[in-house]
Amino acid sequence: MSTTIPVTEPHTILRPAPVGRTHTVRNQPPERTGVNEYLEFPVLREAVEEFGAGWATAALIAAGAHVGTAEFQEDARLANAETPELVNFDHRGNRIDEVRYHPSYHRIIGAATRAGAHTSAWAAPRSGAHVARAASFSLFAQIEPGHACPISMTHAAVPALQHAPDLAETWLPRLFGTEYDGTLRTPGEKPGVLMGMAMTEKQGGSDVRVNETVATRVEGGALLTGHKWFCSAPMSDAFLVLAREGNDPEGRISCFFVPRILEDGTRNEFRVQRLKNKLGNKSNASSEIELDGTVAMPVGEPGRGVRTIIEMVARTRLDCVLGTAAGMRQAVAEALWHVRHRAAFGRMLVDQPAMTGVVTDLALESEASTLLAMRLAAAHEDGADAQEQSFRRLATAVAKYRICKRGPAHAYEAMECLGGNGYTEDFPLAMRYREQPVSAIWEGSGNVIALDVLRALTREPESIAAFDAELALAAGVDARFDALRAQVQRGLADIAGAPVDVAQAGARRLVGTMGLALQAGLMLRYAPSARAEAFIGARLGEDRGIDYGVLPAGTDHASILARH
């Protein structure tokens, strides 16, 4: 028996494609470099003009061009990838307690100081100086946020140092210097210096009055002994530190100035125990420090340390607001760049209604936050009248709560616009997502800020009238805003007469509502009607959603996105 094997047609042999053809890159956005971050953001430009700093336009254009370069962006990437390293001892065994950074970090912070992002408002005071400085700070923080911590603390230390005239006479000219030297050496020999602060201890955290660091008064100052749980930027040249008066029967807390290097060039006792392994803020070193007979000089009245240093805290809280708003701007810019250059399902992503709604809503949040941040910077101008000072006392805390709480979710939603690319560390939004919670936690977490607002309402009742006067400037334009203002007024009245526990339980709701009212009022006053309508409709309208991208029917997406 034989078997016949069927004959088939010969198969066509598919030759392999030339090497590399499968890796041809298509439908990917170009690099977002060579962009002037100031000129490309009309919201910030207009706020600078509106709040009295138009004279700074040329300097801000220069800063915007610098941070938009490929070189600056690469430095930002490297500074966060090549993280700081603690070196406790030199090769001979001498204790040095130095933190070593990648050169990219030094280039970034050097550029920021040359631009005056630290102390220009104090060094060259004039109308609008704090607005101009805020805009400069925001531009640098938009691309690389970690370095903004020592830049912010240096700016914020100035009013606190003015409580110690002898120190101020010596150190303020140094703080006003615009050249950067990141080494530890005699402060009088450096072209500029930076400041830090150390308040919290492991047993107290935000409750800074639970303080076990002891100050022993000696001729010419004091010697400090204790441990600080958080000390950011430990390579700064000097720090404001809280310590308990050792010779005071009541153990009251005072504020002290601690230089890392003394005037004769010797190293102060300032032992860096370890660096914190943080979720984000990677380029900035945060540390635990030990003080052991550390030379310090008093700042402010004995026993009133918290009141003295709180002036520094108020300014750094403002910078938390500015930094978060700057992060929102980065998130929107990167998301829009992607959706304007990438196609899917037959058309560009930005032209697809679901995506259009998301990026438009993100842009509205960024705009409202930028407006509020810059309005607060204007309220911190030198020579502000009593009402303006009362407004900023309350509004700074309210804005920190509202804007900094919105930052992380905003960053996530923008990251999602990039899809899988956004989730990788090759793109900046992964860094931004890890960064945004920092501003919400540092300088007072949500509960601390809410309780601080309650204290302000009790101790400074004039701040209530000042706050409402700000909201009144937008009254009568939109019924939904008027209803929100009335809700704030009722909440303030109710909480004023409530028992302490009831007031504290309702504080977060009230403070969040106050923050939204500030944003909505500013949008009504400074944003064209289409943008204000979309912002208020999405947050106060009857058909509002709980996620970004749920906007009122008829929203003018094109005009909103044209500003971003």
Coordinates of C-alpha atoms in Angstrom, one line a residue:
M1 CA 0.0 0.0 0.0
S2 CA 1.5 3.3 -1.0
T3 CA 0.8 6.8 0.5
T4 CA 0.6 9.8 -1.8
I5 CA 1.9 13.0 -0.4
P6 CA -0.2 15.9 -1.7
V7 CA 1.6 18.6 -3.6
T8 CA 1.0 22.1 -2.5
E9 CA 1.8 25.5 -3.9
P10 CA 5.2 26.8 -2.7
H11 CA 4.9 29.2 0.2
T12 CA 5.9 32.8 -0.2
I13 CA 8.9 33.5 2.1
L14 CA 8.5 36.8 3.9
R15 CA 11.9 38.5 4.2
P16 CA 12.7 40.2 7.5
A17 CA 12.3 44.0 7.5
P18 CA 15.5 45.9 7.5
V19 CA 17.0 46.3 10.9
G20 CA 15.6 49.3 12.8
R21 CA 12.4 49.8 10.7
T22 CA 10.2 48.6 13.6
H23 CA 11.7 51.3 15.8
T24 CA 10.8 54.2 13.6
V25 CA 9.3 56.8 15.9
R26 CA 5.9 58.1 14.7
N27 CA 3.1 60.0 16.4
Q28 CA 5.3 61.1 19.3
P29 CA 5.5 64.8 20.4
P30 CA 8.7 66.6 19.9
E31 CA 10.7 67.6 22.9
R32 CA 9.2 70.6 24.7
T33 CA 12.4 72.7 24.9
G34 CA 13.3 76.2 23.7
V35 CA 10.0 77.5 25.2
N36 CA 9.9 80.8 27.0
E37 CA 7.9 79.8 30.1
Y38 CA 7.0 83.4 30.9
L39 CA 5.9 84.5 27.5
E40 CA 4.0 81.2 26.9
F41 CA 1.9 81.7 30.1
P42 CA -0.4 84.8 29.7
V43 CA -2.1 84.1 33.0
L44 CA 1.1 84.8 34.9
R45 CA 2.1 87.7 32.7
E46 CA -1.2 89.4 33.2
A47 CA -1.2 88.8 36.9
V48 CA 2.3 90.4 37.1
E49 CA 1.0 93.5 35.3
E50 CA -2.3 93.6 37.3
F51 CA -0.6 93.4 40.6
G52 CA 2.0 96.1 40.0
A53 CA 5.2 94.5 38.7
G54 CA 5.1 95.2 35.0
W55 CA 8.4 96.9 35.4
A56 CA 10.0 93.4 35.9
T57 CA 8.9 92.1 32.5
A58 CA 12.4 92.0 30.9
A59 CA 13.9 90.1 33.8
L60 CA 11.0 87.7 33.9
I61 CA 11.3 87.1 30.1
A62 CA 15.0 86.3 30.6
A63 CA 14.2 83.9 33.5
G64 CA 11.4 82.3 31.4
A65 CA 13.8 81.7 28.5
H66 CA 16.4 80.2 30.8
V67 CA 14.2 77.6 32.5
G68 CA 12.8 76.6 29.2
T69 CA 16.1 75.5 27.7
A70 CA 17.0 71.9 27.2
E71 CA 20.0 72.4 29.4
F72 CA 18.0 73.6 32.4
Q73 CA 15.5 70.8 32.0
E74 CA 18.3 68.3 31.8
D75 CA 19.7 69.7 35.0
A76 CA 16.3 69.4 36.6
R77 CA 16.2 65.7 35.6
L78 CA 19.7 65.0 36.9
A79 CA 19.2 66.9 40.2
N80 CA 16.3 64.6 41.0
A81 CA 17.9 61.4 39.6
E82 CA 21.4 61.9 41.2
T83 CA 20.2 62.5 44.8
P84 CA 22.2 64.2 47.6
E85 CA 24.7 62.2 49.5
L86 CA 25.6 62.7 53.2
V87 CA 29.4 62.6 54.0
N88 CA 29.9 62.6 57.8
F89 CA 33.7 62.2 57.8
D90 CA 36.5 63.1 55.5
H91 CA 39.1 60.6 54.5
R92 CA 41.2 61.5 57.6
G93 CA 38.4 60.8 60.0
N94 CA 37.5 64.4 60.7
R95 CA 33.8 65.1 61.2
I96 CA 32.6 67.3 58.3
D97 CA 28.8 66.6 58.0
E98 CA 28.6 67.8 54.4
V99 CA 25.9 67.0 51.9
R100 CA 27.2 66.6 48.3
Y101 CA 25.0 67.4 45.4
H102 CA 25.2 66.7 41.7
P103 CA 26.6 69.7 39.8
S104 CA 23.2 70.1 38.2
Y105 CA 21.7 71.2 41.5
H106 CA 24.3 73.8 42.0
R107 CA 23.7 75.2 38.5
I108 CA 20.0 75.4 39.1
I109 CA 20.2 77.2 42.5
G110 CA 22.9 79.5 41.1
A111 CA 20.6 80.5 38.3
A112 CA 17.7 81.1 40.7
T113 CA 19.8 83.4 43.0
R114 CA 21.2 85.3 40.1
A115 CA 17.6 86.0 39.0
G116 CA 16.8 87.2 42.5
A117 CA 14.3 84.5 43.2
H118 CA 15.4 84.5 46.8
T119 CA 15.7 88.0 48.2
S120 CA 15.2 90.5 45.4
A121 CA 12.0 91.9 47.0
W122 CA 14.0 92.9 50.1
A123 CA 17.3 93.9 48.4
A124 CA 15.6 96.3 46.0
P125 CA 12.3 97.3 47.6
R126 CA 9.8 99.1 45.3
S127 CA 6.1 98.8 44.5
G128 CA 5.4 95.3 43.1
A129 CA 8.8 93.9 44.3
H130 CA 7.2 91.0 46.1
V131 CA 5.0 90.2 43.0
A132 CA 8.0 90.2 40.8
R133 CA 10.0 88.0 43.1
A134 CA 7.0 85.6 43.4
A135 CA 6.9 85.3 39.6
S136 CA 10.6 84.6 39.3
F137 CA 10.4 82.0 42.1
S138 CA 7.5 80.4 40.3
L139 CA 9.3 80.1 37.0
F140 CA 12.2 78.3 38.5
A141 CA 10.0 76.1 40.8
Q142 CA 7.9 75.1 37.8
I143 CA 10.8 73.1 36.3
E144 CA 12.8 72.1 39.4
P145 CA 11.0 72.3 42.7
G146 CA 13.5 70.9 45.1
H147 CA 15.9 73.8 45.1
A148 CA 13.0 76.1 45.9
C149 CA 13.2 75.1 49.5
P150 CA 16.4 76.9 50.5
I151 CA 15.5 79.7 48.1
S152 CA 12.2 80.2 49.9
M153 CA 13.7 80.0 53.4
T154 CA 16.3 82.6 52.5
H155 CA 13.5 85.0 51.4
A156 CA 11.4 84.2 54.4
A157 CA 14.2 84.7 57.0
V158 CA 14.6 88.4 56.3
P159 CA 11.7 89.8 58.4
A160 CA 12.6 87.4 61.3
L161 CA 16.3 88.6 61.2
Q162 CA 15.2 92.2 61.5
H163 CA 14.3 91.4 65.2
A164 CA 18.1 91.1 65.8
P165 CA 19.5 94.4 64.5
D166 CA 23.2 93.4 65.0
L167 CA 22.7 90.2 63.1
A168 CA 20.7 91.9 60.4
E169 CA 23.4 94.5 59.8
T170 CA 25.9 91.7 59.1
W171 CA 23.9 89.0 57.5
L172 CA 21.3 90.8 55.4
P173 CA 23.8 92.1 52.9
R174 CA 25.0 88.5 52.6
L175 CA 21.5 87.2 52.0
F176 CA 21.0 89.9 49.3
G177 CA 23.9 88.6 47.4
T178 CA 23.1 87.2 43.9
E179 CA 26.1 84.9 43.5
Y180 CA 26.0 81.4 44.8
D181 CA 28.7 79.4 46.5
G182 CA 27.5 76.0 47.8
T183 CA 30.6 75.2 49.8
L184 CA 30.9 75.5 53.6
R185 CA 33.3 78.3 54.3
T186 CA 33.6 81.6 56.2
P187 CA 30.3 83.4 55.5
G188 CA 32.0 86.8 55.2
E189 CA 34.1 85.5 52.3
K190 CA 31.2 84.2 50.3
P191 CA 29.4 86.2 47.5
G192 CA 26.0 85.2 48.9
V193 CA 24.5 83.0 51.5
L194 CA 21.4 80.9 52.1
M195 CA 19.2 80.3 55.1
G196 CA 17.3 77.4 56.6
M197 CA 15.2 76.7 59.7
A198 CA 14.8 73.8 62.2
M199 CA 11.7 73.8 64.4
T200 CA 10.2 70.3 64.6
E201 CA 11.4 67.5 66.9
K202 CA 10.5 63.8 66.8
Q203 CA 8.4 64.0 70.0
G204 CA 6.4 67.0 68.8
G205 CA 6.2 67.3 65.0
S206 CA 3.9 70.2 64.2
D207 CA 3.4 70.9 68.0
V208 CA 6.6 72.9 68.1
R209 CA 6.1 73.9 71.7
V210 CA 6.9 70.3 72.7
N211 CA 10.5 71.2 72.4
E212 CA 13.4 69.6 74.2
T213 CA 16.3 71.4 72.7
V214 CA 17.9 73.5 75.4
A215 CA 19.6 76.9 75.1
T216 CA 22.1 77.9 77.7
R217 CA 22.8 81.6 77.7
V218 CA 26.5 82.6 77.7
E219 CA 28.3 85.8 77.0
G220 CA 27.6 86.9 73.5
G221 CA 24.8 84.4 72.8
A222 CA 23.8 80.9 73.7
L223 CA 24.9 77.2 73.4
L224 CA 22.2 74.8 72.1
T225 CA 21.9 71.1 72.8
G226 CA 19.2 69.0 71.2
H227 CA 17.9 67.1 68.2
K228 CA 15.8 68.3 65.3
W229 CA 13.7 65.8 63.4
F230 CA 13.5 67.9 60.2
C231 CA 16.1 70.3 58.9
S232 CA 15.9 71.0 55.2
A233 CA 18.8 72.1 53.1
P234 CA 21.5 71.4 55.8
M235 CA 24.2 72.9 53.6
S236 CA 22.7 76.4 54.1
D237 CA 24.9 78.9 55.8
A238 CA 22.7 79.6 58.8
F239 CA 19.4 78.5 60.4
L240 CA 16.7 79.8 62.6
V241 CA 16.2 77.3 65.4
L242 CA 13.7 77.1 68.3
A243 CA 15.1 76.1 71.7
R244 CA 13.9 76.1 75.3
E245 CA 15.5 78.6 77.6
G246 CA 17.5 76.4 80.0
N247 CA 17.7 79.1 82.7
D248 CA 14.1 80.0 82.5
P249 CA 11.9 78.3 85.3
E250 CA 9.0 78.2 82.8
G251 CA 11.2 76.8 80.1
R252 CA 9.9 79.2 77.5
I253 CA 10.9 78.9 73.9
S254 CA 13.1 81.4 72.1
C255 CA 14.4 81.8 68.6
F256 CA 18.1 81.5 67.8
F257 CA 20.4 82.1 64.8
V258 CA 22.8 79.2 64.2
P259 CA 25.6 79.6 61.6
R260 CA 27.2 76.5 60.2
I261 CA 30.6 78.2 59.9
L262 CA 31.5 80.8 62.5
E263 CA 33.0 84.2 61.6
D264 CA 36.5 82.9 62.4
G265 CA 36.1 80.1 59.9
T266 CA 35.7 77.3 62.4
R267 CA 32.9 74.8 62.0
N268 CA 30.0 75.1 64.4
E269 CA 28.7 71.9 66.1
F270 CA 26.1 70.9 63.6
R271 CA 25.9 67.1 63.2
V272 CA 23.9 65.8 60.3
Q273 CA 22.6 62.4 61.6
R274 CA 21.0 61.2 58.4
L275 CA 19.1 62.3 55.3
K276 CA 15.4 61.7 55.1
N277 CA 14.4 59.2 52.4
K278 CA 11.5 61.2 51.0
L279 CA 8.7 60.2 48.6
G280 CA 9.6 63.3 46.5
N281 CA 11.5 66.5 46.7
K282 CA 14.5 64.4 45.9
S283 CA 17.0 67.0 44.8
N284 CA 16.7 68.8 48.1
A285 CA 18.4 67.2 51.1
S286 CA 16.3 67.0 54.3
S287 CA 18.0 65.8 57.4
E288 CA 18.0 65.1 61.1
I289 CA 20.5 67.1 63.0
E290 CA 22.1 67.0 66.5
L291 CA 23.2 70.2 68.3
D292 CA 25.7 69.8 71.1
G293 CA 27.1 73.0 72.5
T294 CA 26.2 74.7 69.2
V295 CA 26.9 78.4 69.1
A296 CA 23.8 80.5 68.6
M297 CA 22.6 84.1 68.8
P298 CA 19.2 85.1 70.0
V299 CA 16.6 86.5 67.6
G300 CA 13.6 88.4 69.0
E301 CA 12.4 88.6 72.6
P302 CA 13.3 85.8 75.0
G303 CA 10.4 83.4 75.4
R304 CA 8.7 84.5 72.2
G305 CA 10.4 82.3 69.8
V306 CA 7.3 80.9 68.1
R307 CA 6.0 84.4 67.4
T308 CA 9.4 85.4 66.0
I309 CA 9.8 82.5 63.7
I310 CA 6.2 82.5 62.6
E311 CA 6.9 85.5 60.4
M312 CA 9.3 83.2 58.5
V313 CA 6.7 80.4 58.4
A314 CA 4.1 82.8 57.0
R315 CA 6.4 83.6 54.0
T316 CA 7.3 80.0 53.4
R317 CA 3.6 79.1 53.4
L318 CA 3.1 81.7 50.7
D319 CA 5.9 80.0 48.7
C320 CA 4.1 76.6 49.2
V321 CA 1.1 78.2 47.4
L322 CA 3.4 79.6 44.7
G323 CA 5.2 76.4 44.3
T324 CA 2.1 74.3 44.0
A325 CA 0.6 76.7 41.5
A326 CA 3.9 76.5 39.5
G327 CA 3.6 72.7 39.6
M328 CA 0.1 73.0 38.2
R329 CA 1.4 75.1 35.4
Q330 CA 4.1 72.5 34.6
A331 CA 1.5 69.8 34.6
V332 CA -0.9 71.6 32.3
A333 CA 2.0 72.6 29.9
E334 CA 3.2 69.1 29.6
A335 CA -0.3 67.6 29.2
L336 CA -1.3 70.1 26.6
W337 CA 2.0 69.6 24.7
H338 CA 1.3 65.9 24.5
V339 CA -2.4 66.1 23.5
R340 CA -1.7 68.8 20.9
H341 CA 1.0 66.6 19.2
R342 CA -0.4 63.1 19.4
A343 CA -3.2 61.5 17.4
A344 CA -5.4 58.6 18.3
F345 CA -8.6 57.2 16.8
G346 CA -8.3 59.3 13.7
R347 CA -7.7 62.8 15.2
M348 CA -5.5 64.7 17.5
L349 CA -6.1 64.0 21.2
V350 CA -6.8 67.6 22.0
D351 CA -9.7 67.6 19.5
Q352 CA -11.5 64.7 21.2
P353 CA -14.2 66.0 23.5
A354 CA -13.4 63.8 26.5
M355 CA -9.7 64.8 26.5
T356 CA -10.6 68.4 25.6
G357 CA -12.7 68.6 28.8
V358 CA -9.9 67.3 31.0
V359 CA -7.1 69.6 29.8
T360 CA -9.5 72.6 29.9
D361 CA -10.4 71.9 33.5
L362 CA -6.8 71.4 34.4
A363 CA -6.0 74.7 32.8
L364 CA -8.8 76.4 34.7
E365 CA -7.5 75.1 38.0
S366 CA -4.0 76.3 37.2
E367 CA -5.3 79.7 36.3
A368 CA -7.4 80.1 39.4
S369 CA -4.4 79.0 41.6
T370 CA -1.9 81.3 39.8
L371 CA -4.3 84.2 40.3
L372 CA -4.7 83.6 44.0
A373 CA -1.0 83.0 44.5
M374 CA 0.0 86.3 42.9
R375 CA -2.8 88.1 44.7
L376 CA -1.3 86.9 47.9
A377 CA 2.2 88.0 46.8
A378 CA 0.7 91.5 46.3
A379 CA -0.8 91.4 49.8
H380 CA 2.7 90.8 51.2
E381 CA 4.1 94.0 49.7
D382 CA 5.9 96.3 52.1
G383 CA 3.8 99.1 53.4
A384 CA 0.5 97.2 53.0
D385 CA -2.3 98.9 55.0
A386 CA -4.0 97.4 58.0
Q387 CA -6.8 95.8 56.0
E388 CA -4.4 94.2 53.6
Q389 CA -2.3 92.8 56.4
S390 CA -5.4 91.3 58.0
F391 CA -6.4 89.8 54.7
R392 CA -3.1 88.2 54.1
R393 CA -2.9 86.8 57.6
L394 CA -6.1 84.8 57.0
A395 CA -5.9 84.3 53.2
T396 CA -2.4 82.9 53.2
A397 CA -3.4 80.0 55.4
V398 CA -6.7 79.5 53.5
A399 CA -4.9 79.5 50.1
K400 CA -2.3 77.0 51.4
Y401 CA -5.0 74.7 52.5
R402 CA -7.1 74.9 49.3
I403 CA -4.4 75.1 46.6
C404 CA -1.9 72.7 48.1
K405 CA -4.7 70.1 48.7
R406 CA -5.6 70.4 45.0
G407 CA -2.0 69.9 43.8
P408 CA -1.6 66.1 44.0
A409 CA -4.8 65.2 42.2
H410 CA -4.2 67.8 39.6
A411 CA -0.7 66.3 38.9
Y412 CA -2.1 62.8 38.6
E413 CA -4.8 63.8 36.1
A414 CA -2.2 65.6 34.0
M415 CA 0.0 62.6 34.2
E416 CA -2.8 60.4 32.9
C417 CA -3.1 62.6 29.8
L418 CA 0.3 61.2 28.8
G419 CA -0.8 57.7 29.3
G420 CA 2.0 55.2 30.0
N421 CA 4.7 57.7 29.2
G422 CA 3.5 60.0 32.0
Y423 CA 4.0 57.2 34.5
T424 CA 7.7 56.8 33.7
E425 CA 10.5 58.8 35.2
D426 CA 11.6 59.8 31.7
F427 CA 8.9 62.5 31.7
P428 CA 8.7 65.2 34.3
L429 CA 5.1 64.6 35.5
A430 CA 6.1 61.5 37.6
M431 CA 8.5 63.8 39.5
R432 CA 5.7 66.4 39.8
Y433 CA 3.2 63.9 41.1
R434 CA 5.7 62.9 43.9
E435 CA 6.5 66.5 44.6
Q436 CA 3.0 68.1 45.0
P437 CA 2.2 66.5 48.4
V438 CA 5.3 68.3 49.9
S439 CA 3.7 71.7 50.0
A440 CA 0.5 70.3 51.5
I441 CA 2.5 68.7 54.4
W442 CA 5.3 71.1 55.1
E443 CA 4.8 74.4 56.9
G444 CA 1.6 73.1 58.4
S445 CA -0.4 70.1 57.2
G446 CA -4.1 70.4 56.5
N447 CA -5.3 70.1 60.1
V448 CA -2.6 72.4 61.3
I449 CA -3.6 75.0 58.8
A450 CA -7.3 74.7 59.5
L451 CA -6.7 75.1 63.2
D452 CA -4.5 78.1 62.5
V453 CA -7.4 79.7 60.6
L454 CA -9.5 79.2 63.7
R455 CA -6.9 80.9 65.8
A456 CA -6.8 83.8 63.4
L457 CA -10.6 84.2 63.5
T458 CA -10.5 84.3 67.3
R459 CA -7.4 86.5 67.9
E460 CA -7.8 88.8 64.9
P461 CA -11.5 89.2 64.2
E462 CA -10.7 92.1 61.9
S463 CA -9.3 89.5 59.4
I464 CA -12.9 88.3 58.9
A465 CA -14.0 91.7 57.7
A466 CA -10.9 92.0 55.5
F467 CA -11.5 88.6 54.0
D468 CA -15.2 89.4 53.2
A469 CA -14.2 92.7 51.7
E470 CA -12.1 90.8 49.2
L471 CA -15.0 88.6 48.3
A472 CA -17.3 91.6 48.1
L473 CA -15.2 92.9 45.1
A474 CA -16.7 90.1 43.0
A475 CA -20.3 90.3 44.3
G476 CA -23.3 90.8 42.1
V477 CA -21.9 89.2 39.0
D478 CA -22.7 85.5 39.4
A479 CA -25.5 84.2 41.7
R480 CA -23.6 81.0 42.4
F481 CA -20.7 83.0 43.7
D482 CA -23.0 85.2 45.8
A483 CA -24.5 82.0 47.3
L484 CA -21.0 80.7 48.1
R485 CA -20.0 84.0 49.7
A486 CA -23.2 83.8 51.9
Q487 CA -22.2 80.2 52.8
V488 CA -18.8 81.4 53.9
Q489 CA -20.4 84.2 56.0
R490 CA -22.7 81.8 57.7
G491 CA -19.8 79.4 58.4
L492 CA -17.7 82.1 59.9
A493 CA -20.6 83.2 62.1
D494 CA -21.5 79.7 63.2
I495 CA -17.9 78.7 64.0
A496 CA -17.3 81.9 66.1
G497 CA -19.8 80.8 68.7
A498 CA -19.3 77.1 68.5
P499 CA -17.7 75.0 71.3
V500 CA -14.0 74.2 70.6
D501 CA -14.5 70.6 69.5
V502 CA -17.4 71.5 67.2
A503 CA -15.4 74.4 65.7
Q504 CA -12.4 72.1 65.0
A505 CA -14.5 69.4 63.6
G506 CA -16.0 71.8 61.0
A507 CA -12.8 73.7 60.3
R508 CA -11.7 71.8 57.2
R509 CA -15.0 72.3 55.5
L510 CA -15.0 76.0 56.2
V511 CA -11.4 76.6 55.2
G512 CA -11.8 74.7 51.9
T513 CA -15.0 76.6 51.1
M514 CA -13.2 79.9 51.9
G515 CA -10.4 78.9 49.5
L516 CA -12.8 78.1 46.7
A517 CA -14.5 81.4 47.2
L518 CA -11.2 83.3 46.9
Q519 CA -10.4 81.5 43.7
A520 CA -13.9 82.0 42.2
G521 CA -13.9 85.7 43.1
L522 CA -10.6 86.3 41.5
M523 CA -11.7 84.5 38.3
L524 CA -14.8 86.7 38.1
R525 CA -12.6 89.8 38.5
Y526 CA -9.7 89.1 36.3
A527 CA -10.6 86.3 33.9
P528 CA -12.8 86.9 30.9
S529 CA -16.4 85.6 31.4
A530 CA -15.9 82.4 29.5
R531 CA -13.2 81.2 31.8
A532 CA -14.9 82.4 35.0
E533 CA -18.1 80.8 33.9
A534 CA -16.4 77.4 33.2
F535 CA -14.5 77.4 36.5
I536 CA -17.6 78.3 38.6
G537 CA -19.9 76.0 36.7
A538 CA -17.6 73.0 37.1
R539 CA -17.2 73.6 40.9
L540 CA -20.5 75.3 41.9
G541 CA -23.0 74.4 39.2
E542 CA -25.9 72.0 39.7
D543 CA -24.4 69.5 37.3
R544 CA -20.9 69.6 38.6
G545 CA -18.9 66.4 38.8
I546 CA -16.4 65.0 41.3
D547 CA -13.5 64.6 38.7
Y548 CA -11.6 66.9 36.4
G549 CA -13.1 67.2 33.0
V550 CA -16.8 67.6 33.9
L551 CA -17.5 71.1 32.5
P552 CA -20.7 73.0 31.8
A553 CA -22.2 72.6 28.3
G554 CA -21.1 75.3 26.0
T555 CA -17.7 75.8 27.6
D556 CA -15.4 77.8 25.3
H557 CA -12.5 75.3 25.3
A558 CA -10.5 77.0 22.5
S559 CA -10.3 80.4 24.2
I560 CA -9.3 78.8 27.6
L561 CA -6.6 76.6 26.2
A562 CA -5.2 79.4 24.0
R563 CA -3.9 80.9 27.3
H564 CA -2.0 77.8 28.2

